[in-house]
mmCIF file of C-alpha atoms and ligand atoms in Angstrom:
data_model
loop_
_atom_site.group_PDB
_atom_site.id
_atom_site.type_symbol
_atom_site.label_atom_id
_atom_site.label_comp_id
_atom_site.label_asym_id
_atom_site.label_seq_id
_atom_site.Cartn_x
_atom_site.Cartn_y
_atom_site.Cartn_z
ATOM 1 C CA MET A 292 48.622 77.657 -113.801
ATOM 2 C CA LYS A 293 51.915 75.971 -114.612
ATOM 3 C CA ALA A 294 53.929 74.786 -111.642
ATOM 4 C CA MET A 295 57.133 76.701 -110.998
ATOM 5 C CA PRO A 296 60.261 74.650 -111.580
ATOM 6 C CA THR A 297 61.589 73.588 -108.196
ATOM 7 C CA VAL A 298 65.044 74.870 -107.337
ATOM 8 C CA ARG A 299 66.968 72.098 -105.672
ATOM 9 C CA ALA A 300 69.509 72.941 -103.005
ATOM 10 C CA ARG A 301 72.998 72.197 -104.269
ATOM 11 C CA ARG A 302 73.794 68.692 -103.121
ATOM 12 C CA ILE A 303 77.534 68.597 -103.715
ATOM 13 C CA VAL A 304 79.334 71.183 -101.595
ATOM 14 C CA PRO A 305 83.109 71.726 -101.496
ATOM 15 C CA ALA A 306 84.777 70.870 -98.174
ATOM 16 C CA GLY A 307 85.263 74.032 -96.115
ATOM 17 C CA ASP A 308 83.650 76.046 -93.329
ATOM 18 C CA ALA A 309 80.266 76.358 -95.065
ATOM 19 C CA ALA A 310 80.130 72.612 -95.765
ATOM 20 C CA LEU A 311 81.136 71.924 -92.164
ATOM 21 C CA ALA A 312 78.249 74.007 -90.814
ATOM 22 C CA GLN A 313 75.782 72.493 -93.291
ATOM 23 C CA ALA A 314 76.899 68.908 -92.610
ATOM 24 C CA LYS A 315 76.841 69.447 -88.851
ATOM 25 C CA ALA A 316 73.284 70.818 -88.984
ATOM 26 C CA ALA A 317 72.113 67.955 -91.203
ATOM 27 C CA LEU A 318 73.651 65.315 -88.906
ATOM 28 C CA ALA A 319 72.228 66.973 -85.792
ATOM 29 C CA ALA A 320 68.808 66.829 -87.502
ATOM 30 C CA GLY A 321 69.153 63.056 -88.001
ATOM 31 C CA GLN A 322 70.066 63.109 -91.699
ATOM 32 C CA VAL A 323 72.804 61.213 -93.527
ATOM 33 C CA VAL A 324 75.680 63.093 -95.162
ATOM 34 C CA ALA A 325 78.323 61.747 -97.546
ATOM 35 C CA ILE A 326 81.760 62.901 -96.389
ATOM 36 C CA PRO A 327 85.328 62.505 -97.607
ATOM 37 C CA THR A 328 87.789 60.563 -95.458
ATOM 38 C CA GLU A 329 91.370 59.750 -96.386
ATOM 39 C CA THR A 330 90.386 56.149 -97.326
ATOM 40 C CA VAL A 331 87.087 56.326 -99.224
ATOM 41 C CA TYR A 332 83.973 58.498 -99.006
ATOM 42 C CA GLY A 333 81.698 57.538 -96.114
ATOM 43 C CA LEU A 334 77.948 57.795 -95.691
ATOM 44 C CA ALA A 335 77.725 59.250 -92.197
ATOM 45 C CA ALA A 336 75.050 59.501 -89.521
ATOM 46 C CA ASP A 337 75.077 60.266 -85.792
ATOM 47 C CA ALA A 338 76.056 56.898 -84.259
ATOM 48 C CA THR A 339 73.815 57.529 -81.244
ATOM 49 C CA ASP A 340 70.675 58.123 -83.347
ATOM 50 C CA GLY A 341 69.020 54.852 -84.424
ATOM 51 C CA GLU A 342 66.725 56.293 -87.074
ATOM 52 C CA ALA A 343 69.575 58.231 -88.629
ATOM 53 C CA VAL A 344 71.676 55.056 -88.739
ATOM 54 C CA ALA A 345 68.731 53.191 -90.268
ATOM 55 C CA ARG A 346 68.744 55.774 -93.058
ATOM 56 C CA ILE A 347 72.317 54.746 -93.922
ATOM 57 C CA PHE A 348 71.152 51.209 -94.689
ATOM 58 C CA GLU A 349 68.134 52.566 -96.549
ATOM 59 C CA SER A 350 70.221 54.890 -98.722
ATOM 60 C CA LYS A 351 72.725 52.146 -99.547
ATOM 61 C CA HIS A 352 69.995 49.610 -100.299
ATOM 62 C CA ARG A 353 71.836 47.296 -97.940
ATOM 63 C CA PRO A 354 69.791 44.097 -97.632
ATOM 64 C CA SER A 355 71.285 43.183 -94.244
ATOM 65 C CA PHE A 356 72.452 45.014 -91.138
ATOM 66 C CA ASN A 357 76.233 44.612 -91.202
ATOM 67 C CA PRO A 358 78.025 46.279 -88.319
ATOM 68 C CA LEU A 359 79.367 49.736 -89.216
ATOM 69 C CA ILE A 360 82.555 51.576 -88.310
ATOM 70 C CA CYS A 361 82.199 54.291 -85.672
ATOM 71 C CA HIS A 362 84.320 57.319 -86.564
ATOM 72 C CA VAL A 363 85.753 59.427 -83.752
ATOM 73 C CA SER A 364 87.789 62.625 -83.508
ATOM 74 C CA ASP A 365 90.405 61.066 -81.206
ATOM 75 C CA ILE A 366 91.172 58.360 -78.629
ATOM 76 C CA ALA A 367 89.411 60.346 -75.896
ATOM 77 C CA MET A 368 86.107 60.237 -77.804
ATOM 78 C CA ALA A 369 86.527 56.498 -78.481
ATOM 79 C CA GLU A 370 87.087 55.940 -74.762
ATOM 80 C CA THR A 371 83.626 57.287 -73.983
ATOM 81 C CA PHE A 372 82.125 54.077 -75.437
ATOM 82 C CA ALA A 373 84.919 51.505 -75.990
ATOM 83 C CA ASP A 374 87.613 49.825 -73.874
ATOM 84 C CA PHE A 375 91.231 49.863 -75.047
ATOM 85 C CA ASP A 376 93.553 47.024 -74.083
ATOM 86 C CA PRO A 377 97.213 48.122 -73.993
ATOM 87 C CA LEU A 378 98.043 46.824 -77.504
ATOM 88 C CA SER A 379 94.990 48.446 -79.110
ATOM 89 C CA ARG A 380 95.954 51.700 -77.430
ATOM 90 C CA ARG A 381 99.465 51.474 -78.826
ATOM 91 C CA LEU A 382 98.075 50.877 -82.308
ATOM 92 C CA ALA A 383 95.670 53.826 -82.011
ATOM 93 C CA GLU A 384 98.486 56.050 -80.820
ATOM 94 C CA ALA A 385 100.650 54.937 -83.747
ATOM 95 C CA PHE A 386 98.087 55.179 -86.551
ATOM 96 C CA TRP A 387 95.302 57.606 -85.577
ATOM 97 C CA PRO A 388 94.185 59.681 -87.273
ATOM 98 C CA GLY A 389 94.508 57.253 -90.152
ATOM 99 C CA ALA A 390 93.366 54.168 -92.028
ATOM 100 C CA LEU A 391 93.337 51.740 -89.090
ATOM 101 C CA THR A 392 90.072 50.456 -87.625
ATOM 102 C CA LEU A 393 90.183 48.699 -84.254
ATOM 103 C CA VAL A 394 87.477 46.329 -83.046
ATOM 104 C CA LEU A 395 87.060 46.949 -79.311
ATOM 105 C CA PRO A 396 84.690 45.828 -76.531
ATOM 106 C CA LEU A 397 81.859 48.263 -75.830
ATOM 107 C CA LYS A 398 81.696 49.898 -72.411
ATOM 108 C CA PRO A 399 78.613 49.292 -70.256
ATOM 109 C CA GLY A 400 76.130 52.140 -70.613
ATOM 110 C CA HIS A 401 77.645 53.362 -73.884
ATOM 111 C CA ALA A 402 75.503 55.573 -76.153
ATOM 112 C CA ILE A 403 76.239 53.836 -79.481
ATOM 113 C CA HIS A 404 73.012 52.666 -81.085
ATOM 114 C CA PRO A 405 72.782 48.842 -81.437
ATOM 115 C CA LEU A 406 72.032 49.195 -85.146
ATOM 116 C CA VAL A 407 75.637 50.417 -85.569
ATOM 117 C CA THR A 408 77.087 47.249 -84.054
ATOM 118 C CA ALA A 409 74.359 44.887 -85.314
ATOM 119 C CA GLY A 410 73.828 43.973 -81.676
ATOM 120 C CA LEU A 411 77.442 42.821 -81.119
ATOM 121 C CA ASP A 412 79.188 43.654 -77.852
ATOM 122 C CA THR A 413 82.158 44.984 -79.783
ATOM 123 C CA VAL A 414 82.475 48.089 -81.954
ATOM 124 C CA ALA A 415 84.739 48.926 -84.894
ATOM 125 C CA VAL A 416 86.344 52.367 -84.343
ATOM 126 C CA ARG A 417 88.648 54.640 -86.247
ATOM 127 C CA ALA A 418 89.708 58.292 -86.268
ATOM 128 C CA PRO A 419 89.737 59.599 -89.850
ATOM 129 C CA LYS A 420 91.837 62.463 -91.183
ATOM 130 C CA GLY A 421 90.721 65.737 -92.667
ATOM 131 C CA PHE A 422 87.152 66.952 -93.109
ATOM 132 C CA GLY A 423 85.679 63.965 -91.270
ATOM 133 C CA ALA A 424 87.806 64.662 -88.212
ATOM 134 C CA ASP A 425 86.788 68.344 -88.151
ATOM 135 C CA LEU A 426 83.131 67.430 -88.558
ATOM 136 C CA ILE A 427 83.149 64.870 -85.724
ATOM 137 C CA ALA A 428 84.909 67.328 -83.431
ATOM 138 C CA ALA A 429 82.366 70.038 -84.324
ATOM 139 C CA LEU A 430 79.410 67.707 -83.753
ATOM 140 C CA GLY A 431 80.938 66.276 -80.575
ATOM 141 C CA ARG A 432 79.533 62.834 -81.313
ATOM 142 C CA PRO A 433 80.837 59.745 -83.150
ATOM 143 C CA LEU A 434 79.668 59.121 -86.720
ATOM 144 C CA ALA A 435 78.684 55.720 -88.036
ATOM 145 C CA ALA A 436 79.791 55.512 -91.668
ATOM 146 C CA PRO A 437 80.146 52.702 -94.167
ATOM 147 C CA SER A 438 81.560 53.427 -97.598
ATOM 148 C CA ALA A 439 79.197 55.741 -99.503
ATOM 149 C CA ASN A 440 78.268 53.364 -102.306
ATOM 150 C CA ARG A 441 75.143 51.481 -103.172
ATOM 151 C CA SER A 442 75.402 48.001 -101.659
ATOM 152 C CA GLY A 443 77.467 45.672 -103.843
ATOM 153 C CA ARG A 444 79.178 48.478 -105.786
ATOM 154 C CA LEU A 445 82.712 49.781 -105.508
ATOM 155 C CA SER A 446 83.705 52.092 -102.684
ATOM 156 C CA PRO A 447 83.738 55.700 -103.954
ATOM 157 C CA THR A 448 86.925 57.765 -103.927
ATOM 158 C CA THR A 449 85.407 60.937 -105.413
ATOM 159 C CA ALA A 450 82.261 62.969 -104.710
ATOM 160 C CA ARG A 451 81.166 62.264 -108.278
ATOM 161 C CA ALA A 452 81.378 58.511 -107.660
ATOM 162 C CA VAL A 453 79.178 58.934 -104.570
ATOM 163 C CA ASP A 454 76.666 60.874 -106.619
ATOM 164 C CA ASP A 455 76.685 58.245 -109.383
ATOM 165 C CA SER A 456 76.262 55.409 -106.923
ATOM 166 C CA LEU A 457 73.710 56.791 -104.457
ATOM 167 C CA GLY A 458 71.950 59.403 -106.569
ATOM 168 C CA ASP A 459 69.217 61.369 -104.838
ATOM 169 C CA ALA A 460 69.225 59.077 -101.790
ATOM 170 C CA VAL A 461 71.760 61.418 -100.165
ATOM 171 C CA PRO A 462 70.731 65.035 -99.558
ATOM 172 C CA LEU A 463 74.277 66.331 -99.030
ATOM 173 C CA ILE A 464 77.647 65.255 -100.433
ATOM 174 C CA VAL A 465 80.782 67.047 -99.221
ATOM 175 C CA ASP A 466 83.449 67.160 -101.921
ATOM 176 C CA GLY A 467 86.981 66.923 -100.546
ATOM 177 C CA GLY A 468 88.547 65.906 -103.843
ATOM 178 C CA PRO A 469 89.883 62.423 -104.604
ATOM 179 C CA THR A 470 90.696 60.462 -101.437
ATOM 180 C CA GLN A 471 94.353 60.021 -100.514
ATOM 181 C CA VAL A 472 94.375 56.303 -99.739
ATOM 182 C CA GLY A 473 91.647 55.108 -102.092
ATOM 183 C CA LEU A 474 91.164 51.841 -100.220
ATOM 184 C CA GLU A 475 89.141 51.072 -97.095
ATOM 185 C CA SER A 476 90.832 51.002 -93.709
ATOM 186 C CA THR A 477 92.678 47.991 -92.331
ATOM 187 C CA ILE A 478 90.621 46.302 -89.609
ATOM 188 C CA VAL A 479 92.410 44.771 -86.616
ATOM 189 C CA MET A 480 91.091 43.118 -83.493
ATOM 190 C CA VAL A 481 93.199 42.323 -80.446
ATOM 191 C CA ALA A 482 92.210 39.174 -78.544
ATOM 192 C CA ASP A 483 94.239 37.594 -75.750
ATOM 193 C CA GLY A 484 96.934 40.197 -76.293
ATOM 194 C CA LYS A 485 97.373 39.252 -79.961
ATOM 195 C CA ALA A 486 96.482 41.425 -82.938
ATOM 196 C CA ARG A 487 94.477 39.801 -85.721
ATOM 197 C CA LEU A 488 93.874 41.138 -89.216
ATOM 198 C CA LEU A 489 90.147 41.097 -90.013
ATOM 199 C CA ARG A 490 90.368 43.065 -93.254
ATOM 200 C CA PRO A 491 93.456 44.165 -95.166
ATOM 201 C CA GLY A 492 93.280 47.819 -96.157
ATOM 202 C CA GLY A 493 94.984 51.185 -96.360
ATOM 203 C CA ILE A 494 97.652 50.410 -93.747
ATOM 204 C CA ALA A 495 99.948 47.513 -94.607
ATOM 205 C CA ALA A 496 100.185 44.555 -92.255
ATOM 206 C CA GLU A 497 103.960 45.120 -92.117
ATOM 207 C CA ALA A 498 103.452 48.634 -90.727
ATOM 208 C CA ILE A 499 101.259 47.190 -87.985
ATOM 209 C CA GLU A 500 103.759 44.406 -87.279
ATOM 210 C CA ALA A 501 106.468 47.054 -86.913
ATOM 211 C CA VAL A 502 104.476 48.433 -83.961
ATOM 212 C CA THR A 503 103.364 45.134 -82.384
ATOM 213 C CA GLY A 504 106.715 43.423 -82.936
ATOM 214 C CA VAL A 505 105.024 40.120 -83.818
ATOM 215 C CA PRO A 506 103.395 38.764 -86.988
ATOM 216 C CA LEU A 507 99.756 39.731 -87.439
ATOM 217 C CA ALA A 508 97.455 36.717 -87.206
ATOM 218 C CA ARG A 509 95.307 36.397 -90.339
ATOM 219 C CA ALA A 510 91.574 36.056 -90.133
ATOM 220 C CA ASP A 511 91.841 33.297 -92.746
ATOM 221 C CA ALA A 512 93.070 31.096 -89.933
ATOM 222 C CA ASN A 513 89.602 31.435 -88.485
ATOM 223 C CA ALA A 514 86.862 31.819 -91.068
ATOM 224 C CA ALA A 515 84.335 32.805 -88.413
ATOM 225 C CA ILE A 516 86.080 36.118 -87.866
ATOM 226 C CA ARG A 517 86.319 36.949 -91.560
ATOM 227 C CA ALA A 518 82.574 37.347 -91.849
ATOM 228 C CA PRO A 519 81.432 39.377 -88.847
ATOM 229 C CA GLY A 520 77.813 39.119 -89.953
ATOM 230 C CA MET A 521 78.067 35.421 -89.218
ATOM 231 C CA LEU A 522 79.968 35.673 -85.916
ATOM 232 C CA ALA A 523 78.697 33.347 -83.216
ATOM 233 C CA SER A 524 78.851 36.304 -80.832
ATOM 234 C CA HIS A 525 76.266 38.060 -82.987
ATOM 235 C CA TYR A 526 73.263 38.701 -80.815
ATOM 236 C CA ALA A 527 70.939 35.728 -80.865
ATOM 237 C CA PRO A 528 68.109 35.556 -78.354
ATOM 238 C CA ASN A 529 67.784 32.640 -75.945
ATOM 239 C CA ALA A 530 64.135 32.392 -76.905
ATOM 240 C CA ARG A 531 63.145 30.718 -80.138
ATOM 241 C CA MET A 532 61.936 33.074 -82.859
ATOM 242 C CA ARG A 533 58.729 32.408 -84.817
ATOM 243 C CA LEU A 534 58.490 34.664 -87.874
ATOM 244 C CA ASN A 535 55.420 35.824 -89.800
ATOM 245 C CA ALA A 536 53.206 34.796 -86.903
ATOM 246 C CA GLY A 537 49.428 34.896 -87.401
ATOM 247 C CA SER A 538 48.697 34.608 -83.681
ATOM 248 C CA VAL A 539 50.569 34.539 -80.385
ATOM 249 C CA ALA A 540 50.269 32.120 -77.416
ATOM 250 C CA PRO A 541 50.115 33.264 -73.761
ATOM 251 C CA ASP A 542 53.591 31.894 -72.990
ATOM 252 C CA GLU A 543 55.138 33.702 -75.976
ATOM 253 C CA ALA A 544 56.382 37.261 -76.334
ATOM 254 C CA LEU A 545 55.259 39.315 -79.321
ATOM 255 C CA LEU A 546 57.324 41.547 -81.548
ATOM 256 C CA GLY A 547 54.752 43.613 -83.398
ATOM 257 C CA PHE A 548 54.805 45.842 -86.440
ATOM 258 C CA GLY A 549 52.284 48.432 -87.573
ATOM 259 C CA PRO A 550 49.007 49.645 -86.099
ATOM 260 C CA GLN A 551 47.216 46.236 -85.824
ATOM 261 C CA ARG A 552 48.083 43.407 -83.419
ATOM 262 C CA ILE A 553 47.651 39.701 -84.255
ATOM 263 C CA ALA A 554 45.275 37.427 -82.310
ATOM 264 C CA GLY A 555 46.316 36.716 -78.727
ATOM 265 C CA ALA A 556 48.396 39.872 -78.360
ATOM 266 C CA ASP A 557 46.421 40.993 -75.298
ATOM 267 C CA LYS A 558 47.392 37.780 -73.450
ATOM 268 C CA ALA A 559 51.011 37.484 -74.602
ATOM 269 C CA LYS A 560 53.764 37.385 -71.979
ATOM 270 C CA ALA A 561 55.276 40.624 -73.313
ATOM 271 C CA VAL A 562 54.579 42.858 -76.300
ATOM 272 C CA LEU A 563 56.792 45.418 -78.014
ATOM 273 C CA VAL A 564 55.993 47.088 -81.314
ATOM 274 C CA LEU A 565 58.778 48.028 -83.744
ATOM 275 C CA SER A 566 56.759 50.899 -85.217
ATOM 276 C CA ARG A 567 53.075 51.579 -84.608
ATOM 277 C CA THR A 568 52.864 53.723 -87.715
ATOM 278 C CA GLY A 569 54.553 51.096 -89.893
ATOM 279 C CA ASP A 570 57.671 53.238 -90.415
ATOM 280 C CA LEU A 571 60.505 50.891 -91.419
ATOM 281 C CA ALA A 572 63.267 53.296 -90.308
ATOM 282 C CA GLU A 573 61.733 53.486 -86.837
ATOM 283 C CA ALA A 574 61.352 49.693 -86.850
ATOM 284 C CA ALA A 575 64.998 49.184 -87.790
ATOM 285 C CA ALA A 576 66.095 51.535 -85.024
ATOM 286 C CA ASN A 577 64.096 49.537 -82.460
ATOM 287 C CA LEU A 578 64.927 46.034 -83.720
ATOM 288 C CA PHE A 579 67.925 44.973 -81.587
ATOM 289 C CA ASP A 580 66.664 46.705 -78.456
ATOM 290 C CA HIS A 581 63.207 45.138 -78.693
ATOM 291 C CA MET A 582 64.579 41.656 -79.412
ATOM 292 C CA ALA A 583 66.814 41.879 -76.335
ATOM 293 C CA ARG A 584 64.005 43.173 -74.111
ATOM 294 C CA LEU A 585 61.523 40.522 -75.213
ATOM 295 C CA ASP A 586 64.197 37.892 -74.657
ATOM 296 C CA ALA A 587 64.669 39.237 -71.123
ATOM 297 C CA SER A 588 60.957 38.643 -70.472
ATOM 298 C CA GLY A 589 61.830 34.946 -70.196
ATOM 299 C CA ALA A 590 59.308 33.881 -72.846
ATOM 300 C CA ARG A 591 60.184 30.538 -74.481
ATOM 301 C CA CYS A 592 59.482 31.962 -77.916
ATOM 302 C CA ILE A 593 59.230 35.368 -79.584
ATOM 303 C CA ALA A 594 56.478 35.521 -82.169
ATOM 304 C CA VAL A 595 57.103 38.141 -84.833
ATOM 305 C CA GLU A 596 54.363 39.786 -86.869
ATOM 306 C CA PRO A 597 54.926 39.942 -90.642
ATOM 307 C CA ILE A 598 57.284 42.771 -91.654
ATOM 308 C CA PRO A 599 57.015 44.230 -95.169
ATOM 309 C CA ALA A 600 59.767 43.010 -97.504
ATOM 310 C CA HIS A 601 60.457 46.314 -99.257
ATOM 311 C CA GLY A 602 63.038 48.987 -98.406
ATOM 312 C CA LEU A 603 64.572 48.531 -94.958
ATOM 313 C CA GLY A 604 62.148 45.644 -94.429
ATOM 314 C CA GLU A 605 64.540 43.433 -96.380
ATOM 315 C CA ALA A 606 67.348 44.025 -93.880
ATOM 316 C CA ILE A 607 64.986 43.665 -90.917
ATOM 317 C CA ASN A 608 63.720 40.325 -92.251
ATOM 318 C CA ASP A 609 67.291 39.201 -92.957
ATOM 319 C CA ARG A 610 68.288 39.911 -89.350
ATOM 320 C CA LEU A 611 65.190 38.202 -87.966
ATOM 321 C CA ALA A 612 65.848 35.147 -90.144
ATOM 322 C CA ARG A 613 69.410 34.931 -88.783
ATOM 323 C CA ALA A 614 68.131 35.215 -85.218
ATOM 324 C CA ALA A 615 65.595 32.451 -85.955
ATOM 325 C CA ALA A 616 68.109 30.109 -87.640
ATOM 326 C CA PRO A 617 69.215 26.932 -85.837
ATOM 327 C CA ARG A 618 71.988 27.849 -83.368
ATOM 328 C CA GLU A 619 74.410 25.031 -84.276
ATOM 329 C CA THR A 620 75.123 26.629 -87.637
ATOM 330 C CA SER A 621 75.989 30.076 -86.278
HETATM 331 O O1 TXA B 10 87.942 53.106 -94.743
HETATM 332 C C1 TXA B 10 86.917 52.637 -94.226
HETATM 333 O O2 TXA B 10 86.967 51.754 -93.359
HETATM 334 C C2 TXA B 10 85.587 53.183 -94.724
HETATM 335 C C3 TXA B 10 85.549 54.669 -94.388
HETATM 336 C C4 TXA B 10 84.235 55.312 -94.721
HETATM 337 O O3 TXA B 10 85.861 54.854 -93.024
HETATM 338 N N1 TXA B 10 84.476 52.504 -94.129
HETATM 339 C C5 TXA B 10 84.128 51.221 -94.458
HETATM 340 O O4 TXA B 10 83.003 50.767 -93.819
HETATM 341 O O5 TXA B 10 84.751 50.537 -95.244
HETATM 342 P P1 TXA B 10 82.180 49.456 -94.254
HETATM 343 O O6 TXA B 10 80.883 49.496 -93.516
HETATM 344 O O7 TXA B 10 82.092 49.357 -95.728
HETATM 345 O O8 TXA B 10 83.022 48.285 -93.631
HETATM 346 C C6 TXA B 10 82.981 48.055 -92.257
HETATM 347 C C7 TXA B 10 83.625 46.746 -91.951
HETATM 348 C C8 TXA B 10 82.757 45.570 -92.356
HETATM 349 O O9 TXA B 10 83.538 44.600 -93.011
HETATM 350 C C9 TXA B 10 82.248 45.064 -91.027
HETATM 351 O O10 TXA B 10 81.923 43.732 -91.071
HETATM 352 C C10 TXA B 10 83.410 45.383 -90.098
HETATM 353 O O11 TXA B 10 83.826 46.636 -90.530
HETATM 354 N N2 TXA B 10 82.989 45.510 -88.697
HETATM 355 C C11 TXA B 10 82.240 46.475 -88.154
HETATM 356 N N3 TXA B 10 82.021 46.241 -86.838
HETATM 357 C C12 TXA B 10 82.660 45.105 -86.550
HETATM 358 C C13 TXA B 10 82.825 44.339 -85.355
HETATM 359 N N4 TXA B 10 82.261 44.713 -84.206
HETATM 360 N N5 TXA B 10 83.560 43.208 -85.436
HETATM 361 C C14 TXA B 10 84.145 42.836 -86.594
HETATM 362 N N6 TXA B 10 84.032 43.517 -87.752
HETATM 363 C C15 TXA B 10 83.290 44.628 -87.730
HETATM 364 MG MG1 MG B 11 81.940 49.057 -98.029
#
């Protein structure tokens, strides 16, 4: 018998009540959804759900785990996981909802998954306008969302551009028409009471200076801040890291992957397995947590079993290689 043609659910849905309900259900089920914001389209997932966040990187074919922006409905939601200094609060009050992202310290006990922040102790936060804001309020949880393009491509400003860039990797795209701003948000971080521009974007530096009353320091003055993936404050374990290990010594901790353990695992100082079934999304979701816990075991070295190089494995290996790199160069 000939197979029936499969009827695919419509992937691009116009912004509105039906799309809101569909997007909310998908996000609550741990899926990614492409949504319009006033800057560019974002590829969103529940920021408290590690496997969902891992799917963002997977869908974008992102070869490394860059920290993502956490989108909130308002300042009150941001305050559940981040601390506002007085100047950051003034900026949020002036520009939210809108194209300003603030980098803030995380609160102890916060629920943001470490994959969102790439293990940093700060988080980038903004309150978007429009459909995104309604969706976050309906879900009641923050959404992690980078621009909804395949890694290395242009940020999309239409639903069609998202579709062209990400193809079938995204089960649901909400179409809110062309984005108003068309440029990513401006990223600002306040340190020692001074605002610093980390990324120019949809809100002009002059508009920010009009609120702060002083010139905005440029990240160019400090190259380390321009590339957050390279920040010294990026989580690096105290223990040495030994990648692609074929065996583990009794004074080492073991970071495992897959169903089989390498020789010596039964005598290792501590053992945690990223995914026993070899699921790379589960492994990505566990990566930062497991590295931190093995480090806390006090082992002098963390031996890491080989991780496949395909799919999310590329980003996992990238992160492990950074953690294993000599510290002086961070
Ligand atoms: O307009 C936008 O900002 C769009 C929409 C979807 O909201 N989003 C966006 O996200 O452009 P993405 O992932 O493409 O860019 C996020 C930027 C990256 O440059 C990242 O390094 C920076 O935010 N970032 C995230 N967390 C950070 C942190 N804790 N410290 C410094 N920079 C951070
Ligand atoms: Mg981007």
